[in-house]
Amino acid sequence: MDALGLLEQVEAVNNTLPYGDRSGDVIEPLLTDQWFVAVESLAKPAIEAVENGNIQFVPKNYENMYFAWMRDLQDWCISRQLWWGHRIPAWYDPEGNVYVARSEEEAREKHALDPELVLTQDEDVLDTWFSSGLWTFGTLGWPEKRRNWRPSIPPACW
């Protein structure tokens, strides 16, 4: 690094190492790529809906808490390194290019990929909130495509 002129600084650092309670082994962070959702664009219409009166809080003083929360959101890390769950819908080619789509077939079609190109799906899974959020749709007949989509429960129960 120094020979290439890429070294900016060398300094001694005294780190306190964390040790596992049970094993006594040093715990080191493992840096990995993660998927995030930019939440600002999602929060904006939700904030506007309250500001313009389309949604009203009762009692009204809860608006202050809502606005404080909605205006202080941070991007949401949605990837988890678990062996179960809904897989991240992203595929990689051997060069590391990423193709996001609902399925590998859709990724190939959307990006006009050669059928011989080997794609590997991201091994991470979506945050549990995604699976929980799908529950209501699944119980109401999703993913069937209906023109006038209605719950699959009798109208008397609505």
C-alpha angles and dihedrals in degrees: 000000000000093000090053093049091244098116113101102176144348120208137158114249124193107209126191106224121217116229127203114252094225105031102030088222122141111262113220126184116244110215113214137165113268135192119236135188115220099229100186092082089049094048096048098072090042090055092045091051090061095039093053094044100249087122121035129193121221111232093032095218089074087074089077092057091045094051092045090052097042094048093051100051120134126209110280120240102219101176122096129186098224132129093232134051141063109323121238105260095234131112129198130209121213091269092056097253112152125225117189117199142127092264140002089256091054091048091053092048096042093051098032092239123181110258088230093057109110113232125190122199119232109263095218122097130220122264113274091251089072092056091045090050091053092056095081093048092048093052090051097055104273133179090036110110110230127169094223100028113206132168114271091233120098115273090239088068095053 
